[in-house]
Short mmCIF file of C-alpha atoms in Angstrom, two decimals:
data_model
loop_
_atom_site.label_atom_id
_atom_site.label_comp_id
_atom_site.label_asym_id
_atom_site.label_seq_id
_atom_site.Cartn_x
_atom_site.Cartn_y
_atom_site.Cartn_z
CA UNK A 1 100.92 102.07 130.56
CA UNK A 2 101.52 102.39 133.73
CA UNK A 3 103.29 105.58 135.17
CA UNK A 4 104.46 107.12 137.87
CA UNK A 5 102.28 109.16 139.27
CA UNK A 6 104.55 111.65 140.72
CA UNK A 7 106.60 112.58 137.98
CA UNK A 8 103.85 113.62 135.99
CA UNK A 9 102.63 117.95 136.23
CA UNK A 10 101.02 118.44 132.46
CA UNK A 11 98.41 117.08 130.43
CA UNK A 12 96.94 119.64 127.40
CA UNK A 13 99.18 116.68 124.95
CA UNK A 14 97.20 113.93 126.24
CA UNK A 15 94.49 116.51 126.07
CA UNK A 16 95.00 117.28 122.33
CA UNK A 17 95.86 113.97 121.57
CA UNK A 18 92.69 113.09 122.42
CA UNK A 19 90.91 115.32 120.75
CA UNK A 20 92.36 114.67 117.82
CA UNK A 21 91.36 111.20 117.74
CA UNK A 22 88.01 111.18 118.84
CA UNK A 23 87.34 113.70 115.63
CA UNK A 24 87.39 109.98 113.98
CA UNK A 25 84.29 109.42 116.12
CA UNK A 26 83.06 112.85 115.44
CA UNK A 27 82.44 111.69 111.58
CA UNK A 28 80.95 108.07 113.67
CA UNK A 29 78.02 110.26 115.11
CA UNK A 30 77.45 112.03 111.32
CA UNK A 31 77.66 108.73 110.29
CA UNK A 32 74.69 107.48 112.69
CA UNK A 33 73.11 110.01 112.99
CA UNK A 34 72.86 110.86 108.96
CA UNK A 35 70.21 108.25 108.30
CA UNK A 36 67.17 110.41 111.17
CA UNK A 37 67.02 113.80 108.80
CA UNK A 38 67.66 112.35 105.91
CA UNK A 39 65.31 109.99 105.57
CA UNK A 40 62.52 112.21 105.34
CA UNK A 41 63.70 114.16 103.22
CA UNK A 42 64.64 111.26 101.27
CA UNK A 43 61.19 110.50 101.75
CA UNK A 44 59.79 113.89 99.97
CA UNK A 45 61.17 113.03 96.93
CA UNK A 46 64.14 113.05 94.80
CA UNK A 47 65.08 111.77 91.56
CA UNK A 48 65.79 107.94 92.56
CA UNK A 49 62.98 106.85 92.33
CA UNK A 50 60.43 105.82 95.44
CA UNK A 51 62.77 105.00 99.15
CA UNK A 52 60.26 102.02 100.78
CA UNK A 53 60.60 101.64 103.91
CA UNK A 54 63.06 98.05 102.67
CA UNK A 55 65.40 100.22 101.26
CA UNK A 56 65.28 102.89 104.18
CA UNK A 57 65.06 99.82 106.18
CA UNK A 58 69.16 99.09 104.64
CA UNK A 59 70.71 102.52 103.89
CA UNK A 60 69.88 102.32 108.13
CA UNK A 61 70.91 99.05 108.88
CA UNK A 62 73.84 98.72 105.44
CA UNK A 63 76.36 101.20 108.12
CA UNK A 64 77.08 98.35 110.61
CA UNK A 65 77.78 96.42 108.30
CA UNK A 66 80.86 97.86 106.57
CA UNK A 67 81.70 99.00 110.26
CA UNK A 68 81.48 94.88 111.67
CA UNK A 69 83.99 94.11 108.67
CA UNK A 70 86.31 97.12 109.69
CA UNK A 71 86.68 95.30 112.75
CA UNK A 72 89.79 92.74 111.51
CA UNK A 73 89.99 95.45 109.02
CA UNK A 74 91.47 97.45 112.25
CA UNK A 75 92.67 94.90 113.86
CA UNK A 76 95.27 94.06 111.55
CA UNK A 77 96.81 96.95 110.43
CA UNK A 78 96.80 98.93 114.42
CA UNK A 79 99.73 96.27 115.03
CA UNK A 80 100.99 96.03 111.47
CA UNK A 81 100.79 100.37 110.76
CA UNK A 82 100.72 101.36 114.34
CA UNK A 83 97.60 103.49 116.01
CA UNK A 84 98.18 106.49 114.46
CA UNK A 85 99.50 104.87 110.55
CA UNK A 86 95.41 102.82 111.16
CA UNK A 87 93.25 106.15 111.65
CA UNK A 88 94.91 108.46 108.87
CA UNK A 89 94.41 105.64 106.38
CA UNK A 90 90.84 105.50 107.07
CA UNK A 91 90.27 109.64 106.65
CA UNK A 92 90.32 109.86 102.82
CA UNK A 93 87.90 106.61 101.89
CA UNK A 94 85.69 108.26 104.69
CA UNK A 95 86.31 111.07 102.18
CA UNK A 96 85.67 109.48 98.73
CA UNK A 97 81.76 107.63 100.96
CA UNK A 98 80.63 110.71 102.06
CA UNK A 99 81.29 112.50 98.60
CA UNK A 100 79.38 109.01 96.95
CA UNK A 101 75.67 109.50 98.58
CA UNK A 102 75.92 113.81 98.25
CA UNK A 103 76.67 113.01 94.04
CA UNK A 104 74.50 109.77 94.54
CA UNK A 105 72.12 109.29 91.47
CA UNK A 106 71.08 106.10 91.64
CA UNK A 107 69.63 103.81 96.12
CA UNK A 108 73.18 101.54 95.67
CA UNK A 109 75.59 104.68 95.25
CA UNK A 110 73.87 105.68 98.69
CA UNK A 111 74.08 102.19 99.69
CA UNK A 112 77.71 102.33 98.19
CA UNK A 113 78.90 105.13 100.21
CA UNK A 114 77.35 104.95 103.46
CA UNK A 115 78.68 100.95 103.63
CA UNK A 116 82.26 102.68 102.93
CA UNK A 117 81.40 105.75 105.98
CA UNK A 118 80.53 103.02 108.02
CA UNK A 119 83.56 100.64 107.78
CA UNK A 120 85.71 103.81 108.26
CA UNK A 121 84.00 105.10 110.47
CA UNK A 122 83.86 101.74 112.82
CA UNK A 123 87.98 101.37 112.14
CA UNK A 124 88.27 104.33 114.57
CA UNK A 125 86.25 103.19 116.86
CA UNK A 126 88.16 100.67 117.38
CA UNK A 127 91.80 102.33 117.25
CA UNK A 128 90.76 105.55 118.15
CA UNK A 129 90.53 103.57 122.32
CA UNK A 130 93.41 101.59 122.17
CA UNK A 131 95.40 104.84 121.06
CA UNK A 132 93.95 106.70 123.76
CA UNK A 133 94.15 104.01 126.68
CA UNK A 134 97.92 103.81 125.73
CA UNK A 135 99.06 107.69 125.81
CA UNK A 136 97.08 108.84 129.11
CA UNK A 137 98.09 108.35 132.39
CA UNK A 138 96.34 106.53 134.73
CA UNK A 139 94.90 109.78 136.47
CA UNK A 140 93.28 110.49 133.23
CA UNK A 141 92.35 107.14 130.91
CA UNK A 142 89.21 107.49 132.36
CA UNK A 143 87.73 111.23 131.71
CA UNK A 144 90.27 110.76 128.22
CA UNK A 145 88.90 107.56 127.21
CA UNK A 146 84.90 108.49 128.15
CA UNK A 147 85.76 111.45 124.41
CA UNK A 148 85.18 108.22 121.79
CA UNK A 149 81.33 108.30 123.55
CA UNK A 150 81.32 112.34 124.09
CA UNK A 151 82.17 112.71 120.44
CA UNK A 152 79.94 110.84 118.81
CA UNK A 153 77.48 112.56 120.43
CA UNK A 154 78.67 115.44 119.37
CA UNK A 155 78.61 113.95 115.49
CA UNK A 156 74.84 113.00 116.47
CA UNK A 157 73.69 116.14 116.98
CA UNK A 158 75.80 118.26 114.16
CA UNK A 159 73.92 116.57 111.83
CA UNK A 160 70.68 116.54 114.06
CA UNK A 161 71.26 120.36 113.21
CA UNK A 162 72.27 120.79 110.77
CA UNK A 163 70.30 117.91 108.27
CA UNK A 164 67.18 120.59 109.66
CA UNK A 165 68.81 123.08 107.47
CA UNK A 166 69.40 121.43 104.60
CA UNK A 167 69.36 118.66 101.90
CA UNK A 168 70.64 114.41 102.54
CA UNK A 169 72.83 115.21 99.74
CA UNK A 170 73.70 118.57 101.21
CA UNK A 171 74.67 117.37 104.39
CA UNK A 172 76.82 114.62 103.05
CA UNK A 173 79.67 117.15 101.53
CA UNK A 174 79.06 119.24 105.40
CA UNK A 175 79.95 115.45 106.80
CA UNK A 176 83.11 114.85 104.47
CA UNK A 177 84.95 118.26 105.62
CA UNK A 178 84.74 116.25 109.29
CA UNK A 179 87.46 113.57 108.50
CA UNK A 180 89.25 115.79 106.49
CA UNK A 181 89.99 118.04 109.44
CA UNK A 182 91.28 115.11 110.57
CA UNK A 183 93.26 113.66 107.92
CA UNK A 184 95.14 117.62 108.40
CA UNK A 185 95.43 117.66 112.10
CA UNK A 186 96.19 113.91 113.39
CA UNK A 187 99.37 114.20 110.92
CA UNK A 188 101.13 116.10 113.68
CA UNK A 189 100.04 113.54 117.16
CA UNK A 190 102.40 111.57 118.21
CA UNK A 191 102.25 107.47 118.39
CA UNK A 192 101.40 105.15 121.22
CA UNK A 193 105.10 104.98 123.03
CA UNK A 194 104.22 101.36 124.21
CA UNK A 195 103.34 100.58 119.79
CA UNK A 196 106.89 102.50 118.81
CA UNK A 197 108.06 100.24 122.37
CA UNK A 198 106.70 96.81 120.61
CA UNK A 199 108.10 97.64 116.82
CA UNK A 200 111.65 98.82 118.67
CA UNK A 201 112.05 102.50 118.53
CA UNK A 202 112.88 103.59 121.83
CA UNK A 203 114.47 106.55 120.52
CA UNK A 204 110.38 107.51 119.35
CA UNK A 205 109.23 105.95 121.89
CA UNK A 206 111.15 108.55 124.40
CA UNK A 207 109.81 111.06 121.85
CA UNK A 208 106.10 110.52 122.04
CA UNK A 209 106.28 110.01 125.57
CA UNK A 210 108.58 113.88 125.81
CA UNK A 211 105.33 115.16 124.31
CA UNK A 212 102.70 113.36 126.34
CA UNK A 213 103.74 114.40 129.50
CA UNK A 214 105.48 118.03 128.93
CA UNK A 215 108.25 116.41 130.22
CA UNK A 216 111.11 118.33 130.27
CA UNK A 217 113.77 116.35 132.60
CA UNK A 218 114.72 112.71 130.41
CA UNK A 219 115.22 110.92 133.44
CA UNK A 220 111.44 111.01 134.51
CA UNK A 221 110.32 110.04 130.96
CA UNK A 222 113.63 106.80 130.95
CA UNK A 223 111.42 105.87 134.13
CA UNK A 224 108.58 105.45 132.10
CA UNK A 225 109.64 103.94 129.71
CA UNK A 226 111.75 101.30 131.20
CA UNK A 227 108.41 100.82 133.45
CA UNK A 228 106.66 100.58 129.24
CA UNK A 229 109.56 98.20 128.35
CA UNK A 230 109.11 96.05 131.40
CA UNK A 231 106.18 95.25 130.31
CA UNK A 232 105.92 95.12 126.56
CA UNK A 233 109.16 91.50 127.57
CA UNK A 234 106.52 90.38 129.55
CA UNK A 235 103.74 90.70 126.96
CA UNK A 236 104.75 89.61 123.43
CA UNK A 237 102.69 89.15 120.57
CA UNK A 238 100.28 86.12 120.50
CA UNK A 239 99.05 84.07 117.72
CA UNK A 240 95.20 83.60 117.60
CA UNK A 241 94.64 80.67 120.05
CA UNK A 242 95.82 82.41 122.90
CA UNK A 243 92.42 83.96 123.22
CA UNK A 244 90.95 80.89 124.19
CA UNK A 245 93.06 81.33 128.18
CA UNK A 246 90.95 81.29 130.38
CA UNK A 247 93.43 84.29 131.26
CA UNK A 248 92.51 86.87 128.02
CA UNK A 249 88.98 84.60 127.88
CA UNK A 250 87.67 85.89 131.13
CA UNK A 251 88.45 89.90 130.07
CA UNK A 252 87.26 88.46 126.19
CA UNK A 253 83.28 87.21 127.24
CA UNK A 254 83.64 90.44 129.51
CA UNK A 255 84.22 93.15 126.65
CA UNK A 256 82.01 91.16 124.63
CA UNK A 257 79.28 90.72 126.70
CA UNK A 258 79.37 95.04 127.20
CA UNK A 259 79.54 95.48 123.48
CA UNK A 260 76.19 93.15 123.87
CA UNK A 261 74.29 94.86 126.03
CA UNK A 262 75.40 98.14 124.65
CA UNK A 263 74.39 97.88 121.04
CA UNK A 264 70.74 95.31 122.42
CA UNK A 265 69.21 98.40 124.91
CA UNK A 266 68.83 100.08 121.66
CA UNK A 267 70.40 103.06 121.29
CA UNK A 268 71.43 103.02 118.01
CA UNK A 269 67.71 101.97 116.34
CA UNK A 270 66.98 105.18 118.26
CA UNK A 271 69.74 107.31 117.00
CA UNK A 272 69.05 106.16 113.21
CA UNK A 273 65.49 106.17 113.42
CA UNK A 274 64.39 109.58 116.47
CA UNK A 275 62.81 111.79 113.47
CA UNK A 276 60.45 108.46 113.10
CA UNK A 277 59.90 107.57 116.12
CA UNK A 278 58.53 111.23 116.83
CA UNK A 279 56.83 111.01 114.38
CA UNK A 280 54.67 107.09 114.94
CA UNK A 281 54.21 108.73 118.42
CA UNK A 282 52.33 111.08 117.18
CA UNK A 283 54.08 114.50 119.17
CA UNK A 284 52.38 117.79 118.79
CA UNK A 285 56.80 118.76 119.39
CA UNK A 286 57.91 119.43 116.06
CA UNK A 287 60.29 115.62 114.95
CA UNK A 288 63.45 117.73 114.10
CA UNK A 289 63.14 120.15 116.82
CA UNK A 290 62.47 117.26 118.96
CA UNK A 291 65.33 115.07 117.32
CA UNK A 292 68.41 117.90 118.42
CA UNK A 293 67.07 117.97 121.92
CA UNK A 294 67.63 114.67 122.52
CA UNK A 295 71.05 115.23 120.64
CA UNK A 296 71.52 118.26 123.06
CA UNK A 297 71.34 116.51 126.03
CA UNK A 298 73.49 113.48 124.65
CA UNK A 299 75.92 115.47 125.00
CA UNK A 300 75.62 117.23 127.62
CA UNK A 301 75.58 113.93 129.46
CA UNK A 302 78.72 112.65 127.52
CA UNK A 303 80.04 115.19 129.36
CA UNK A 304 79.22 114.63 132.52
CA UNK A 305 80.26 111.12 132.41
CA UNK A 306 83.31 112.13 131.23
CA UNK A 307 84.16 114.83 134.99
CA UNK A 308 82.01 111.49 137.33
CA UNK A 309 84.32 107.90 135.27
CA UNK A 310 87.83 108.66 137.04
CA UNK A 311 85.29 109.83 140.27
CA UNK A 312 82.74 107.61 140.07
CA UNK A 313 84.53 104.75 138.13
CA UNK A 314 82.47 102.46 135.73
CA UNK A 315 80.75 99.86 138.31
CA UNK A 316 78.63 102.43 139.63
CA UNK A 317 78.10 103.78 136.46
CA UNK A 318 77.47 100.64 134.23
CA UNK A 319 74.53 100.14 137.01
CA UNK A 320 72.84 103.31 137.46
CA UNK A 321 72.97 103.53 133.90
CA UNK A 322 70.86 99.98 133.35
CA UNK A 323 68.15 100.47 135.41
CA UNK A 324 67.29 103.84 134.36
CA UNK A 325 67.96 103.34 131.03
CA UNK A 326 65.28 99.17 131.69
CA UNK A 327 62.61 102.07 133.41
CA UNK A 328 62.23 104.88 130.65
CA UNK A 329 62.28 101.70 127.91
CA UNK A 330 59.17 99.72 130.39
CA UNK A 331 57.21 102.88 129.00
CA UNK A 332 58.24 104.18 126.21
CA UNK A 333 57.15 100.83 125.00
CA UNK A 334 53.41 101.44 127.76
CA UNK A 335 53.17 104.44 125.44
CA UNK A 336 53.14 103.04 122.67
CA UNK A 337 50.83 100.41 123.57
CA UNK A 338 47.95 103.35 124.65
CA UNK A 339 48.45 106.02 122.20
CA UNK A 340 45.86 105.64 120.26
CA UNK A 341 43.79 105.79 123.88
CA UNK A 342 41.15 109.28 123.42
CA UNK A 343 41.48 109.70 126.84
CA UNK A 344 45.47 109.31 127.10
CA UNK A 345 46.66 109.91 123.76
CA UNK A 346 46.86 113.96 124.06
CA UNK A 347 47.52 114.31 127.60
CA UNK A 348 50.56 112.09 127.41
CA UNK A 349 52.21 113.28 124.60
CA UNK A 350 55.02 115.24 125.77
CA UNK A 351 56.10 111.91 127.90
CA UNK A 352 58.39 110.74 124.22
CA UNK A 353 60.88 113.34 124.92
CA UNK A 354 61.20 112.82 128.32
CA UNK A 355 61.46 109.17 128.12
CA UNK A 356 63.97 109.14 125.47
CA UNK A 357 65.98 111.95 127.21
CA UNK A 358 66.20 109.74 130.54
CA UNK A 359 67.02 107.04 127.70
CA UNK A 360 69.50 108.46 126.47
CA UNK A 361 71.01 110.59 129.80
CA UNK A 362 71.82 107.09 130.36
CA UNK A 363 73.31 104.69 128.14
CA UNK A 364 75.46 108.72 127.68
CA UNK A 365 76.62 108.13 130.95
CA UNK A 366 77.05 104.40 131.73
CA UNK A 367 77.10 101.61 128.35
CA UNK A 368 77.90 104.52 126.15
CA UNK A 369 80.87 104.93 126.81
CA UNK A 370 82.34 102.17 129.03
CA UNK A 371 82.11 98.85 126.82
CA UNK A 372 84.95 101.11 124.51
CA UNK A 373 86.69 102.78 127.10
CA UNK A 374 87.19 99.75 128.88
CA UNK A 375 88.41 97.62 126.00
CA UNK A 376 90.72 99.61 125.87
CA UNK A 377 91.66 98.87 129.95
CA UNK A 378 91.46 95.35 129.89
CA UNK A 379 92.12 93.33 126.35
CA UNK A 380 95.87 91.81 127.13
CA UNK A 381 98.30 94.08 125.25
CA UNK A 382 99.80 90.82 123.24
CA UNK A 383 96.69 90.32 121.95
CA UNK A 384 94.67 93.88 121.68
CA UNK A 385 94.61 93.86 117.87
CA UNK A 386 93.30 90.32 117.15
CA UNK A 387 90.54 90.41 120.86
CA UNK A 388 89.69 94.07 119.57
CA UNK A 389 88.93 93.66 115.98
CA UNK A 390 86.85 90.74 116.97
CA UNK A 391 84.86 92.58 120.02
CA UNK A 392 84.50 95.74 117.46
CA UNK A 393 82.74 92.87 115.25
CA UNK A 394 80.79 91.76 118.20
CA UNK A 395 79.29 95.59 118.92
CA UNK A 396 78.47 95.80 114.75
CA UNK A 397 76.95 92.81 114.53
CA UNK A 398 74.53 93.71 116.98
CA UNK A 399 74.33 97.05 115.49
CA UNK A 400 73.54 96.36 112.11
CA UNK A 401 71.26 93.35 113.94
CA UNK A 402 69.11 95.70 115.93
CA UNK A 403 68.44 98.39 113.15
CA UNK A 404 67.64 96.03 110.29
CA UNK A 405 64.70 94.49 113.28
CA UNK A 406 63.89 97.59 114.56
CA UNK A 407 61.87 97.85 111.79
CA UNK A 408 60.65 94.57 111.20
CA UNK A 409 59.31 94.15 114.80
CA UNK A 410 57.68 97.42 114.34
CA UNK A 411 55.38 97.01 111.84
CA UNK A 412 54.61 93.29 112.48
CA UNK A 413 53.50 93.72 116.41
CA UNK A 414 54.03 96.86 117.53
CA UNK A 415 56.61 99.33 118.38
CA UNK A 416 55.87 98.89 121.99
CA UNK A 417 57.42 95.42 121.89
CA UNK A 418 60.88 96.60 120.51
CA UNK A 419 61.19 99.12 123.79
CA UNK A 420 59.78 96.26 125.45
CA UNK A 421 63.30 93.94 124.51
CA UNK A 422 65.24 96.65 124.58
CA UNK A 423 64.04 97.12 127.63
CA UNK A 424 64.73 93.14 129.31
CA UNK A 425 68.22 93.44 127.33
CA UNK A 426 69.10 96.23 129.43
CA UNK A 427 68.01 94.67 132.73
CA UNK A 428 69.63 91.91 132.14
CA UNK A 429 73.10 94.03 131.28
CA UNK A 430 72.48 95.36 134.88
CA UNK A 431 72.72 92.32 136.27
CA UNK A 432 75.66 90.90 134.36
CA UNK A 433 77.79 94.04 135.38
CA UNK A 434 76.88 93.37 139.10
CA UNK A 435 78.03 90.48 139.39
CA UNK A 436 80.96 90.10 136.82
CA UNK A 437 82.25 94.14 136.05
CA UNK A 438 85.59 94.58 137.57
CA UNK A 439 86.24 98.47 138.56
CA UNK A 440 89.01 99.34 136.90
CA UNK A 441 88.83 103.40 138.07
CA UNK A 442 92.94 104.47 138.76
CA UNK A 443 94.06 101.57 138.08
CA UNK A 444 97.42 100.20 135.63
CA UNK A 445 96.52 98.68 132.68
CA UNK A 446 99.08 96.29 133.93
CA UNK A 447 97.52 96.39 137.35
CA UNK A 448 94.20 94.96 135.44
CA UNK A 449 96.60 92.13 134.09
CA UNK A 450 97.48 90.92 137.01
CA UNK A 451 93.47 90.82 138.48
CA UNK A 452 92.93 88.97 134.85
CA UNK A 453 96.18 86.80 136.13
CA UNK A 454 95.31 85.59 139.49
CA UNK A 455 91.65 85.33 138.59
CA UNK A 456 92.06 82.20 135.73
CA UNK A 457 94.67 80.83 139.23
CA UNK A 458 97.80 82.25 137.22
CA UNK A 459 98.16 85.10 140.19
CA UNK A 460 97.25 86.04 143.40
CA UNK A 461 98.06 89.41 143.75
CA UNK A 462 94.98 91.42 143.12
CA UNK A 463 93.32 94.23 141.14
#
């Protein structure tokens, strides 16, 4: 949203709205993190019968299938019932999914609950970035946008800590409280002013903008609202075939590529199976404690990322992230190759934790938050619903593939190859960023679109 920055003096309400919206991301983090403490708990004996590796693999990977389907579902809803309405509509099913897991009397009930929570969590991964990008002023859009990954990481850490002390079903009941709190708080948050303007609801858009900016002078809100109206009028709602226009396919391709590299660096495989990875490593450190350390580091790194996002810029953070992840993953693969060596085994028992910490820090300052942030920034507003749906579905499709093949590759050719494949992908992602991804720091959404118009030959103005 383009804003006359000289009029902006209050940002507290924008931070509040973003914080409430990202409670959905907190819920998504609990979906991702639940399997790590829950799977060992399920293996220790339950009334559900044997939970073999094949079933464990499906318990881990079926949530991303639900999230993949959420792409077109949420993409439709964000334009029809609004960004806020889409998120609110997912809260009750989210609670239901966790209750299915908590009351599960069979593996099928767990799988059904995981699918539903994946669907709802995935919807937040689409709707929240769009909502935040449209309510935030340019100078803090990066900081607020990075809060999505921060809250996902907080959700993961939450499940690691609580999961150490409770059983898998008790953890599910506790996780159900997160969307319940979101539902209560989000009711009081405003809808996106840009969305309201596009629906012809000028009065509501004015109220929303006044609340978000903390503005008391009508002229200030009116000026910004006129800028929004002009932008909306210039970007009339598009059809599916508009996605193939050069001015749209370029940012869409960048978003898809960032989503691909975000997943194929293996972060979700690490998150889903953190405890199992440390068990396989044979480290002297308690696997659950190691997982909690990883989760805590991820949260701290995300906070640092949110501070740096509007200072250092997106490109440099992505490149630092890619290089550091590549090195960490390659070394981790070498550890698993050499761990059976009696001369090295005990002396390098600390290495998996060190490598995973450096990997998590690198992911959390770069590819983790920025892939989602740039989805909200670079996709054109007239096709944002459709394009975001495609990018989100593609992201979660890759999450499913990565979490599913992790167990298969590990059992067939060794854990080291899992990490080497992820390391190669991280390296390729770094090269892609260097040559293709533009800097968006400090630019308005309209300026970003002018950049892609120029790239497609439609406009000579550069970003």
